[in-house]
PDB file of C-alpha atoms in Angstrom:
ATOM      1  CA  MET A   1       9.895 -16.948 -16.436  1.00 79.00           C
ATOM      2  CA  ASN A   2       9.326 -14.663 -19.432  1.00 92.00           C
ATOM      3  CA  LEU A   3       6.475 -12.164 -19.152  1.00 96.00           C
ATOM      4  CA  ASP A   4       4.887  -9.566 -21.372  1.00 97.00           C
ATOM      5  CA  ILE A   5       4.131  -7.313 -18.380  1.00 97.00           C
ATOM      6  CA  ALA A   6       5.542  -7.279 -14.850  1.00 97.00           C
ATOM      7  CA  GLY A   7       3.921  -5.025 -12.273  1.00 97.00           C
ATOM      8  CA  ILE A   8       5.859  -3.633  -9.321  1.00 97.00           C
ATOM      9  CA  GLY A   9       3.561  -2.853  -6.411  1.00 96.00           C
ATOM     10  CA  ILE A  10      -0.010  -4.069  -5.900  1.00 97.00           C
ATOM     11  CA  GLY A  11      -2.145  -1.061  -5.045  1.00 96.00           C
ATOM     12  CA  PRO A  12      -5.396   0.055  -6.711  1.00 97.00           C
ATOM     13  CA  PHE A  13      -3.772   0.888 -10.069  1.00 96.00           C
ATOM     14  CA  ASN A  14      -1.844  -2.329 -10.640  1.00 98.00           C
ATOM     15  CA  LEU A  15      -4.653  -4.353  -9.068  1.00 98.00           C
ATOM     16  CA  SER A  16      -6.954  -2.839 -11.690  1.00 98.00           C
ATOM     17  CA  ILE A  17      -4.593  -3.800 -14.500  1.00 97.00           C
ATOM     18  CA  ALA A  18      -4.239  -7.328 -13.107  1.00 98.00           C
ATOM     19  CA  ALA A  19      -8.033  -7.694 -12.943  1.00 98.00           C
ATOM     20  CA  LEU A  20      -8.435  -6.476 -16.524  1.00 97.00           C
ATOM     21  CA  LEU A  21      -5.699  -8.838 -17.765  1.00 97.00           C
ATOM     22  CA  ALA A  22      -7.198 -11.856 -15.996  1.00 95.00           C
ATOM     23  CA  LYS A  23      -9.271 -12.774 -19.061  1.00 88.00           C
ATOM     24  CA  THR A  24      -6.423 -12.281 -21.556  1.00 92.00           C
ATOM     25  CA  PRO A  25      -4.214 -15.376 -21.123  1.00 88.00           C
ATOM     26  CA  GLU A  26      -2.315 -14.498 -24.302  1.00 95.00           C
ATOM     27  CA  ILE A  27      -0.693 -11.638 -22.349  1.00 97.00           C
ATOM     28  CA  LYS A  28       1.646 -13.209 -19.800  1.00 97.00           C
ATOM     29  CA  HIS A  29       1.720 -11.085 -16.656  1.00 97.00           C
ATOM     30  CA  LYS A  30       2.587 -11.110 -12.972  1.00 97.00           C
ATOM     31  CA  PHE A  31       2.500  -8.474 -10.239  1.00 97.00           C
ATOM     32  CA  PHE A  32       4.844  -8.303  -7.238  1.00 97.00           C
ATOM     33  CA  ASP A  33       4.542  -6.684  -3.816  1.00 96.00           C
ATOM     34  CA  ASP A  34       6.513  -6.954  -0.584  1.00 95.00           C
ATOM     35  CA  LYS A  35       3.358  -7.002   1.581  1.00 95.00           C
ATOM     36  CA  LEU A  36       2.048 -10.341   2.856  1.00 96.00           C
ATOM     37  CA  GLU A  37      -1.412  -9.573   1.465  1.00 97.00           C
ATOM     38  CA  PHE A  38      -3.316  -6.728  -0.156  1.00 97.00           C
ATOM     39  CA  ALA A  39      -3.585  -3.617   2.016  1.00 95.00           C
ATOM     40  CA  TRP A  40      -4.715  -0.129   1.011  1.00 95.00           C
ATOM     41  CA  HIS A  41      -3.677   2.588   3.470  1.00 93.00           C
ATOM     42  CA  PRO A  42      -4.800   0.558   6.521  1.00 94.00           C
ATOM     43  CA  GLY A  43      -3.900   3.435   8.831  1.00 93.00           C
ATOM     44  CA  LEU A  44      -6.449   5.671   7.086  1.00 94.00           C
ATOM     45  CA  LEU A  45      -9.491   3.385   7.206  1.00 94.00           C
ATOM     46  CA  LEU A  46     -11.237   5.711   9.645  1.00 94.00           C
ATOM     47  CA  PRO A  47     -14.806   5.067  10.845  1.00 91.00           C
ATOM     48  CA  GLU A  48     -15.969   8.345   9.265  1.00 84.00           C
ATOM     49  CA  ALA A  49     -14.201   8.341   5.889  1.00 91.00           C
ATOM     50  CA  ASP A  50     -15.824   8.000   2.473  1.00 92.00           C
ATOM     51  CA  MET A  51     -14.467   7.618  -1.028  1.00 92.00           C
ATOM     52  CA  GLN A  52     -14.169  10.709  -3.221  1.00 88.00           C
ATOM     53  CA  THR A  53     -15.390   8.878  -6.332  1.00 88.00           C
ATOM     54  CA  GLY A  54     -18.505   6.850  -7.117  1.00 90.00           C
ATOM     55  CA  PHE A  55     -18.511   3.069  -6.699  1.00 94.00           C
ATOM     56  CA  LEU A  56     -18.866   2.462 -10.468  1.00 94.00           C
ATOM     57  CA  LYS A  57     -15.313   3.797 -10.824  1.00 94.00           C
ATOM     58  CA  ASP A  58     -14.018   0.507  -9.485  1.00 97.00           C
ATOM     59  CA  LEU A  59     -11.200  -1.718 -10.749  1.00 98.00           C
ATOM     60  CA  VAL A  60     -12.831  -2.814 -14.002  1.00 98.00           C
ATOM     61  CA  THR A  61     -16.325  -1.496 -14.774  1.00 97.00           C
ATOM     62  CA  ALA A  62     -15.367   1.411 -17.054  1.00 95.00           C
ATOM     63  CA  VAL A  63     -13.479  -0.996 -19.334  1.00 95.00           C
ATOM     64  CA  ASN A  64     -15.293  -4.295 -18.803  1.00 96.00           C
ATOM     65  CA  PRO A  65     -18.666  -3.988 -17.004  1.00 95.00           C
ATOM     66  CA  THR A  66     -19.212  -7.760 -17.204  1.00 96.00           C
ATOM     67  CA  SER A  67     -15.992  -8.526 -15.316  1.00 97.00           C
ATOM     68  CA  PRO A  68     -16.324 -10.855 -12.295  1.00 97.00           C
ATOM     69  CA  TYR A  69     -14.075  -8.433 -10.375  1.00 98.00           C
ATOM     70  CA  SER A  70     -16.466  -5.462 -10.357  1.00 98.00           C
ATOM     71  CA  PHE A  71     -17.810  -3.817  -7.204  1.00 98.00           C
ATOM     72  CA  LEU A  72     -21.308  -5.041  -8.072  1.00 97.00           C
ATOM     73  CA  SER A  73     -19.979  -8.614  -8.343  1.00 98.00           C
ATOM     74  CA  TYR A  74     -18.430  -8.116  -4.905  1.00 98.00           C
ATOM     75  CA  LEU A  75     -21.808  -7.058  -3.483  1.00 98.00           C
ATOM     76  CA  VAL A  76     -23.475 -10.138  -4.947  1.00 98.00           C
ATOM     77  CA  ALA A  77     -20.734 -12.414  -3.613  1.00 98.00           C
ATOM     78  CA  LYS A  78     -21.099 -10.864  -0.155  1.00 97.00           C
ATOM     79  CA  LYS A  79     -24.920 -11.259  -0.381  1.00 97.00           C
ATOM     80  CA  ARG A  80     -25.629  -7.597   0.276  1.00 96.00           C
ATOM     81  CA  PHE A  81     -26.604  -6.274  -3.169  1.00 97.00           C
ATOM     82  CA  TYR A  82     -30.230  -5.524  -2.228  1.00 97.00           C
ATOM     83  CA  ARG A  83     -29.417  -3.871   1.086  1.00 97.00           C
ATOM     84  CA  PHE A  84     -26.740  -1.789  -0.613  1.00 96.00           C
ATOM     85  CA  THR A  85     -29.153  -0.502  -3.254  1.00 95.00           C
ATOM     86  CA  SER A  86     -31.622   0.407  -0.500  1.00 97.00           C
ATOM     87  CA  THR A  87     -29.034   2.656   1.180  1.00 94.00           C
ATOM     88  CA  GLU A  88     -29.040   4.976  -1.884  1.00 91.00           C
ATOM     89  CA  LEU A  89     -25.353   5.749  -1.306  1.00 87.00           C
ATOM     90  CA  ASN A  90     -23.538   7.827  -3.900  1.00 84.00           C
ATOM     91  CA  MET A  91     -20.204   7.413  -2.134  1.00 88.00           C
ATOM     92  CA  ILE A  92     -19.172   4.301  -0.238  1.00 94.00           C
ATOM     93  CA  SER A  93     -16.842   4.168   2.752  1.00 94.00           C
ATOM     94  CA  ARG A  94     -13.106   3.731   2.317  1.00 94.00           C
ATOM     95  CA  ALA A  95     -13.392   0.634   4.504  1.00 95.00           C
ATOM     96  CA  GLU A  96     -15.868  -1.031   2.135  1.00 97.00           C
ATOM     97  CA  PHE A  97     -13.858  -0.145  -0.971  1.00 97.00           C
ATOM     98  CA  SER A  98     -10.723  -1.509   0.701  1.00 97.00           C
ATOM     99  CA  ASP A  99     -12.556  -4.747   1.490  1.00 97.00           C
ATOM    100  CA  TYR A 100     -13.749  -4.938  -2.132  1.00 98.00           C
ATOM    101  CA  MET A 101     -10.192  -4.628  -3.462  1.00 98.00           C
ATOM    102  CA  SER A 102      -8.939  -7.204  -0.968  1.00 98.00           C
ATOM    103  CA  TRP A 103     -11.723  -9.550  -2.129  1.00 98.00           C
ATOM    104  CA  ALA A 104     -10.666  -9.085  -5.766  1.00 98.00           C
ATOM    105  CA  SER A 105      -6.994  -9.651  -4.947  1.00 98.00           C
ATOM    106  CA  LYS A 106      -7.746 -13.047  -3.393  1.00 98.00           C
ATOM    107  CA  GLN A 107      -9.206 -14.259  -6.698  1.00 96.00           C
ATOM    108  CA  LEU A 108      -6.336 -13.225  -8.965  1.00 97.00           C
ATOM    109  CA  THR A 109      -3.597 -15.798  -9.489  1.00 96.00           C
ATOM    110  CA  SER A 110      -1.234 -13.285 -11.116  1.00 97.00           C
ATOM    111  CA  LEU A 111      -0.504 -11.501  -7.819  1.00 97.00           C
ATOM    112  CA  GLN A 112       2.615 -12.498  -5.934  1.00 96.00           C
ATOM    113  CA  PHE A 113       2.804 -11.095  -2.410  1.00 96.00           C
ATOM    114  CA  ASN A 114       5.705 -11.404   0.025  1.00 96.00           C
ATOM    115  CA  SER A 115       8.040 -10.786  -2.926  1.00 95.00           C
ATOM    116  CA  PRO A 116      10.155  -7.668  -2.286  1.00 94.00           C
ATOM    117  CA  ILE A 117      12.033  -6.474  -5.356  1.00 95.00           C
ATOM    118  CA  GLU A 118      15.799  -6.627  -4.833  1.00 95.00           C
ATOM    119  CA  LEU A 119      17.039  -5.539  -8.266  1.00 96.00           C
ATOM    120  CA  ILE A 120      15.745  -4.444 -11.672  1.00 96.00           C
ATOM    121  CA  GLU A 121      18.097  -4.360 -14.662  1.00 96.00           C
ATOM    122  CA  TYR A 122      17.480  -3.758 -18.345  1.00 96.00           C
ATOM    123  CA  HIS A 123      19.469  -5.435 -21.073  1.00 93.00           C
ATOM    124  CA  ASN A 124      18.881  -7.244 -24.358  1.00 92.00           C
ATOM    125  CA  GLY A 125      15.500  -5.582 -24.700  1.00 93.00           C
ATOM    126  CA  ARG A 126      14.012  -7.000 -21.481  1.00 96.00           C
ATOM    127  CA  PHE A 127      13.690  -6.094 -17.816  1.00 97.00           C
ATOM    128  CA  HIS A 128      15.312  -8.573 -15.426  1.00 97.00           C
ATOM    129  CA  ILE A 129      13.491  -8.479 -12.090  1.00 96.00           C
ATOM    130  CA  THR A 130      15.034 -10.148  -9.064  1.00 96.00           C
ATOM    131  CA  THR A 131      12.955 -10.917  -5.984  1.00 93.00           C
ATOM    132  CA  LYS A 132      13.988 -12.856  -2.907  1.00 86.00           C
ATOM    133  CA  ASN A 133      12.526 -15.978  -4.536  1.00 82.00           C
ATOM    134  CA  GLU A 134      13.250 -15.780  -8.260  1.00 90.00           C
ATOM    135  CA  THR A 135      14.412 -13.831 -11.294  1.00 93.00           C
ATOM    136  CA  THR A 136      11.810 -12.890 -13.909  1.00 95.00           C
ATOM    137  CA  GLN A 137      12.140 -11.323 -17.349  1.00 96.00           C
ATOM    138  CA  ALA A 138       9.534  -8.979 -18.796  1.00 97.00           C
ATOM    139  CA  LYS A 139       9.102  -6.956 -21.979  1.00 97.00           C
ATOM    140  CA  HIS A 140       7.190  -4.187 -20.163  1.00 97.00           C
ATOM    141  CA  LEU A 141       7.326  -2.842 -16.623  1.00 97.00           C
ATOM    142  CA  CYS A 142       4.335  -1.281 -14.858  1.00 96.00           C
ATOM    143  CA  LEU A 143       5.302   0.714 -11.770  1.00 96.00           C
ATOM    144  CA  GLY A 144       2.613   1.171  -9.135  1.00 94.00           C
ATOM    145  CA  THR A 145       4.592   1.740  -5.958  1.00 88.00           C
ATOM    146  CA  GLY A 146       2.392   4.541  -4.584  1.00 87.00           C
ATOM    147  CA  LYS A 147       3.335   7.610  -2.607  1.00 86.00           C
ATOM    148  CA  LYS A 148       5.299   7.992   0.601  1.00 88.00           C
ATOM    149  CA  PRO A 149       3.794   9.990   3.505  1.00 91.00           C
ATOM    150  CA  TYR A 150       4.983  13.601   3.359  1.00 90.00           C
ATOM    151  CA  ILE A 151       6.702  14.925   6.474  1.00 91.00           C
ATOM    152  CA  PRO A 152       7.658  18.643   6.460  1.00 87.00           C
ATOM    153  CA  ALA A 153      11.394  19.314   6.524  1.00 85.00           C
ATOM    154  CA  GLY A 154      12.758  19.459  10.054  1.00 89.00           C
ATOM    155  CA  PHE A 155       9.816  17.611  11.596  1.00 93.00           C
ATOM    156  CA  GLU A 156      11.331  14.103  11.444  1.00 92.00           C
ATOM    157  CA  PRO A 157      13.270  14.333  14.756  1.00 93.00           C
ATOM    158  CA  PHE A 158      10.000  14.940  16.630  1.00 94.00           C
ATOM    159  CA  LEU A 159       8.126  11.909  15.315  1.00 93.00           C
ATOM    160  CA  GLY A 160       7.125   9.471  18.018  1.00 92.00           C
ATOM    161  CA  GLU A 161       4.271   8.359  20.240  1.00 91.00           C
ATOM    162  CA  ASN A 162       2.527  11.756  20.257  1.00 93.00           C
ATOM    163  CA  SER A 163       3.620  13.169  16.886  1.00 94.00           C
ATOM    164  CA  PHE A 164       3.022  11.101  13.765  1.00 95.00           C
ATOM    165  CA  HIS A 165       1.699  11.104  10.207  1.00 96.00           C
ATOM    166  CA  ALA A 166      -2.044  10.586   9.733  1.00 95.00           C
ATOM    167  CA  SER A 167      -1.373   7.456   7.654  1.00 95.00           C
ATOM    168  CA  GLU A 168      -0.594   5.646  10.934  1.00 95.00           C
ATOM    169  CA  MET A 169      -3.756   6.737  12.762  1.00 96.00           C
ATOM    170  CA  MET A 170      -5.660   3.440  12.764  1.00 95.00           C
ATOM    171  CA  GLN A 171      -2.520   1.387  13.420  1.00 94.00           C
ATOM    172  CA  ARG A 172      -1.822   3.095  16.744  1.00 95.00           C
ATOM    173  CA  LYS A 173      -3.576   2.923  20.099  1.00 93.00           C
ATOM    174  CA  VAL A 174      -4.571   6.582  20.088  1.00 95.00           C
ATOM    175  CA  ASP A 175      -6.155   8.185  23.154  1.00 97.00           C
ATOM    176  CA  LEU A 176      -6.784  11.921  22.800  1.00 97.00           C
ATOM    177  CA  THR A 177      -8.703  12.253  26.074  1.00 97.00           C
ATOM    178  CA  GLY A 178      -7.857  15.546  27.769  1.00 97.00           C
ATOM    179  CA  LYS A 179      -5.057  16.359  25.324  1.00 96.00           C
ATOM    180  CA  ARG A 180      -4.300  19.402  23.197  1.00 96.00           C
ATOM    181  CA  VAL A 181      -4.380  18.209  19.587  1.00 97.00           C
ATOM    182  CA  LEU A 182      -3.078  19.844  16.407  1.00 97.00           C
ATOM    183  CA  VAL A 183      -4.037  18.571  12.946  1.00 97.00           C
ATOM    184  CA  VAL A 184      -1.849  19.933  10.135  1.00 96.00           C
ATOM    185  CA  GLY A 185      -3.260  19.655   6.598  1.00 95.00           C
ATOM    186  CA  GLY A 186      -6.444  20.974   4.998  1.00 95.00           C
ATOM    187  CA  GLY A 187      -7.147  18.124   2.596  1.00 94.00           C
ATOM    188  CA  GLN A 188      -9.470  15.130   2.890  1.00 95.00           C
ATOM    189  CA  THR A 189      -7.284  13.263   5.370  1.00 95.00           C
ATOM    190  CA  GLY A 190      -7.094  16.217   7.746  1.00 96.00           C
ATOM    191  CA  ALA A 191     -10.860  16.667   7.502  1.00 97.00           C
ATOM    192  CA  ASP A 192     -11.483  12.972   8.229  1.00 96.00           C
ATOM    193  CA  ILE A 193      -9.259  13.177  11.331  1.00 97.00           C
ATOM    194  CA  VAL A 194     -11.092  16.300  12.539  1.00 98.00           C
ATOM    195  CA  LEU A 195     -14.529  14.736  11.928  1.00 97.00           C
ATOM    196  CA  ASN A 196     -13.637  11.585  13.851  1.00 97.00           C
ATOM    197  CA  THR A 197     -12.178  13.646  16.684  1.00 97.00           C
ATOM    198  CA  LEU A 198     -15.410  15.654  16.886  1.00 97.00           C
ATOM    199  CA  ASN A 199     -17.299  12.361  17.103  1.00 96.00           C
ATOM    200  CA  GLY A 200     -15.112  11.140  19.974  1.00 96.00           C
ATOM    201  CA  THR A 201     -13.518   8.250  18.114  1.00 96.00           C
ATOM    202  CA  TRP A 202     -10.342   8.570  20.216  1.00 97.00           C
ATOM    203  CA  GLY A 203     -11.807  10.196  23.320  1.00 97.00           C
ATOM    204  CA  GLN A 204     -12.596  13.824  24.145  1.00 97.00           C
ATOM    205  CA  PRO A 205      -9.603  16.180  23.743  1.00 97.00           C
ATOM    206  CA  SER A 206      -9.360  19.412  25.703  1.00 97.00           C
ATOM    207  CA  ASN A 207      -8.482  21.393  22.564  1.00 97.00           C
ATOM    208  CA  LEU A 208      -8.319  20.768  18.815  1.00 98.00           C
ATOM    209  CA  ASP A 209      -6.673  23.084  16.295  1.00 97.00           C
ATOM    210  CA  TRP A 210      -6.899  22.481  12.542  1.00 98.00           C
ATOM    211  CA  VAL A 211      -4.247  24.219  10.435  1.00 97.00           C
ATOM    212  CA  SER A 212      -4.251  24.492   6.634  1.00 97.00           C
ATOM    213  CA  ARG A 213      -1.993  26.248   4.161  1.00 95.00           C
ATOM    214  CA  ARG A 214      -4.995  26.810   1.910  1.00 94.00           C
ATOM    215  CA  SER A 215      -7.010  30.019   2.066  1.00 94.00           C
ATOM    216  CA  ASN A 216     -10.106  28.078   3.128  1.00 95.00           C
ATOM    217  CA  PHE A 217     -11.169  24.516   3.862  1.00 96.00           C
ATOM    218  CA  GLN A 218     -11.890  23.947   0.222  1.00 95.00           C
ATOM    219  CA  PRO A 219     -14.353  21.440  -1.259  1.00 95.00           C
ATOM    220  CA  LEU A 220     -13.626  18.796  -3.834  1.00 95.00           C
ATOM    221  CA  ASP A 221     -14.569  20.051  -7.288  1.00 95.00           C
ATOM    222  CA  GLU A 222     -17.148  17.459  -8.340  1.00 90.00           C
ATOM    223  CA  ALA A 223     -18.821  19.465 -11.105  1.00 93.00           C
ATOM    224  CA  SER A 224     -19.845  17.638 -14.261  1.00 93.00           C
ATOM    225  CA  PHE A 225     -17.369  19.417 -16.533  1.00 95.00           C
ATOM    226  CA  THR A 226     -14.561  18.911 -14.013  1.00 95.00           C
ATOM    227  CA  ASN A 227     -15.201  15.172 -14.101  1.00 93.00           C
ATOM    228  CA  GLU A 228     -14.356  15.302 -17.822  1.00 94.00           C
ATOM    229  CA  PHE A 229     -10.699  15.498 -16.714  1.00 95.00           C
ATOM    230  CA  PHE A 230     -10.899  11.794 -15.882  1.00 92.00           C
ATOM    231  CA  THR A 231     -12.216  10.563 -19.211  1.00 93.00           C
ATOM    232  CA  PRO A 232     -10.061   8.709 -21.783  1.00 94.00           C
ATOM    233  CA  GLU A 233     -10.677  11.467 -24.352  1.00 95.00           C
ATOM    234  CA  TYR A 234      -9.266  14.165 -22.078  1.00 96.00           C
ATOM    235  CA  THR A 235      -6.324  11.978 -21.090  1.00 94.00           C
ATOM    236  CA  LYS A 236      -5.374  11.454 -24.726  1.00 95.00           C
ATOM    237  CA  GLY A 237      -5.391  15.193 -25.380  1.00 95.00           C
ATOM    238  CA  PHE A 238      -3.493  15.945 -22.167  1.00 96.00           C
ATOM    239  CA  TYR A 239      -0.784  13.404 -22.999  1.00 96.00           C
ATOM    240  CA  ASP A 240       0.406  15.373 -26.049  1.00 95.00           C
ATOM    241  CA  LEU A 241       0.614  18.771 -24.308  1.00 96.00           C
ATOM    242  CA  PRO A 242       4.023  20.379 -23.727  1.00 97.00           C
ATOM    243  CA  ALA A 243       5.449  19.644 -20.263  1.00 97.00           C
ATOM    244  CA  GLU A 244       5.053  23.262 -19.145  1.00 97.00           C
ATOM    245  CA  ASN A 245       1.366  23.258 -20.077  1.00 97.00           C
ATOM    246  CA  LYS A 246       0.825  19.961 -18.255  1.00 97.00           C
ATOM    247  CA  GLN A 247       2.261  21.345 -15.013  1.00 97.00           C
ATOM    248  CA  ARG A 248       0.127  24.487 -15.310  1.00 97.00           C
ATOM    249  CA  GLU A 249      -3.030  22.453 -15.858  1.00 96.00           C
ATOM    250  CA  ILE A 250      -2.266  20.088 -12.982  1.00 95.00           C
ATOM    251  CA  ARG A 251      -1.913  23.055 -10.620  1.00 94.00           C
ATOM    252  CA  ALA A 252      -5.179  24.548 -11.873  1.00 95.00           C
ATOM    253  CA  GLN A 253      -6.997  21.211 -11.454  1.00 95.00           C
ATOM    254  CA  LYS A 254      -5.815  20.531  -7.901  1.00 93.00           C
ATOM    255  CA  LEU A 255      -9.252  20.597  -6.283  1.00 93.00           C
ATOM    256  CA  SER A 256     -10.600  18.051  -8.765  1.00 93.00           C
ATOM    257  CA  SER A 257      -8.871  15.376  -6.665  1.00 90.00           C
ATOM    258  CA  ASP A 258      -7.406  17.084  -3.606  1.00 90.00           C
ATOM    259  CA  GLY A 259     -10.351  18.900  -2.039  1.00 93.00           C
ATOM    260  CA  ILE A 260     -12.658  17.785   0.764  1.00 96.00           C
ATOM    261  CA  THR A 261     -15.989  16.126  -0.020  1.00 94.00           C
ATOM    262  CA  GLN A 262     -19.045  18.325   0.435  1.00 93.00           C
ATOM    263  CA  LYS A 263     -20.561  15.722   2.766  1.00 93.00           C
ATOM    264  CA  CYS A 264     -17.557  15.783   5.094  1.00 95.00           C
ATOM    265  CA  LEU A 265     -17.372  19.592   5.206  1.00 97.00           C
ATOM    266  CA  LEU A 266     -21.116  19.913   5.810  1.00 97.00           C
ATOM    267  CA  THR A 267     -21.048  17.313   8.588  1.00 97.00           C
ATOM    268  CA  ILE A 268     -18.191  19.123  10.373  1.00 97.00           C
ATOM    269  CA  PHE A 269     -20.020  22.453  10.040  1.00 98.00           C
ATOM    270  CA  GLN A 270     -23.296  20.984  11.309  1.00 98.00           C
ATOM    271  CA  ILE A 271     -21.599  19.401  14.332  1.00 97.00           C
ATOM    272  CA  MET A 272     -19.895  22.691  15.185  1.00 97.00           C
ATOM    273  CA  TYR A 273     -23.195  24.558  14.887  1.00 98.00           C
ATOM    274  CA  GLN A 274     -25.133  22.126  17.078  1.00 97.00           C
ATOM    275  CA  ARG A 275     -22.496  21.765  19.788  1.00 96.00           C
ATOM    276  CA  PHE A 276     -21.046  25.269  20.008  1.00 97.00           C
ATOM    277  CA  GLU A 277     -23.976  27.448  18.935  1.00 97.00           C
ATOM    278  CA  VAL A 278     -27.193  25.608  19.782  1.00 98.00           C
ATOM    279  CA  GLN A 279     -26.076  23.597  22.812  1.00 97.00           C
ATOM    280  CA  GLY A 280     -23.698  26.282  24.056  1.00 96.00           C
ATOM    281  CA  GLU A 281     -20.751  23.921  24.575  1.00 96.00           C
ATOM    282  CA  GLN A 282     -17.510  25.775  25.269  1.00 96.00           C
ATOM    283  CA  ARG A 283     -15.648  25.973  21.978  1.00 96.00           C
ATOM    284  CA  TRP A 284     -12.645  23.643  21.957  1.00 97.00           C
ATOM    285  CA  LEU A 285     -12.173  23.468  18.157  1.00 98.00           C
ATOM    286  CA  SER A 286     -10.368  26.243  16.255  1.00 97.00           C
ATOM    287  CA  LEU A 287      -9.807  26.445  12.490  1.00 97.00           C
ATOM    288  CA  PHE A 288      -6.717  28.174  11.094  1.00 97.00           C
ATOM    289  CA  PRO A 289      -6.595  28.470   7.278  1.00 97.00           C
ATOM    290  CA  ASN A 290      -3.894  30.508   5.518  1.00 97.00           C
ATOM    291  CA  ARG A 291      -1.194  29.103   7.809  1.00 96.00           C
ATOM    292  CA  SER A 292       1.897  27.202   6.763  1.00 93.00           C
ATOM    293  CA  ALA A 293       3.619  24.990   9.350  1.00 91.00           C
ATOM    294  CA  GLU A 294       7.257  26.094   9.431  1.00 92.00           C
ATOM    295  CA  GLN A 295       8.908  24.862  12.618  1.00 93.00           C
ATOM    296  CA  LEU A 296       8.211  22.317  15.360  1.00 93.00           C
ATOM    297  CA  SER A 297       9.818  22.178  18.797  1.00 93.00           C
ATOM    298  CA  PHE A 298       9.308  20.424  22.128  1.00 91.00           C
ATOM    299  CA  ASP A 299       9.463  22.287  25.435  1.00 87.00           C
ATOM    300  CA  GLY A 300       8.932  19.446  27.908  1.00 84.00           C
ATOM    301  CA  ASP A 301       5.219  20.212  28.363  1.00 85.00           C
ATOM    302  CA  GLY A 302       4.242  19.590  24.764  1.00 90.00           C
ATOM    303  CA  TYR A 303       4.930  20.567  21.197  1.00 94.00           C
ATOM    304  CA  GLN A 304       5.145  24.144  19.956  1.00 93.00           C
ATOM    305  CA  MET A 305       4.518  24.901  16.288  1.00 92.00           C
ATOM    306  CA  SER A 306       5.393  28.120  14.464  1.00 93.00           C
TER     307      SER A 306
END
């Protein structure tokens, strides 16, 4: 098979491209993934976890608002458009957005799941892509393989039943009842874990510590001018900057995508106020900003972190 574009990995980015190409049959395309079906961070689909961007920033709307693969089309297909509009939600849950993308993936014939890539070679002006089922040629390659969970150096030997990356949270049978719990990481994922723990999603722990390298539990920068970073005009200008300038700007813009939503921070603060101040519950949650996790050990009674 000869393609114009072959996509490796079917996450939100390549799923978006596949949805936008669905109405352009003159561009031959196919997307490959080793998963059996579409899945978007299933271990992070926590009960109390919202998106950090508005629902109009879906797979297709910014480019083709009449596309049948838009979030609004999904709402109509699920027969919940009117109830959704009545909720007046600015941000939808991660669970609903994941279900929307899964719904879109089931309608696209260009997606080929259960097709792990075994080899990619380039010769005679084309990419030669070998899966377990076939060999495909493509003029262009679109990589969308996503990120791997980050584990601090030296922590790997201690991973197991009671020490694991947050990306596995909803895929484990977690029971925190009566346990001492440590959450490392001051971004959105850490905040979502803390919020759900406060709400008793996995039982009532005896103690919860939240550690962050950042100087504070910092909010997502959602200001109007900050959102200009995500427009096509800004992207075009950014593309031509020298590499050194790009890295400097990326560091300066970190909180435009890597902070915690105001809603999540406010909810955590309000719960702490009601439970520990108003109701007088003995404080079992402690927050530790300005700390960097350096070393982990196990002493037989539990984990010790420096």
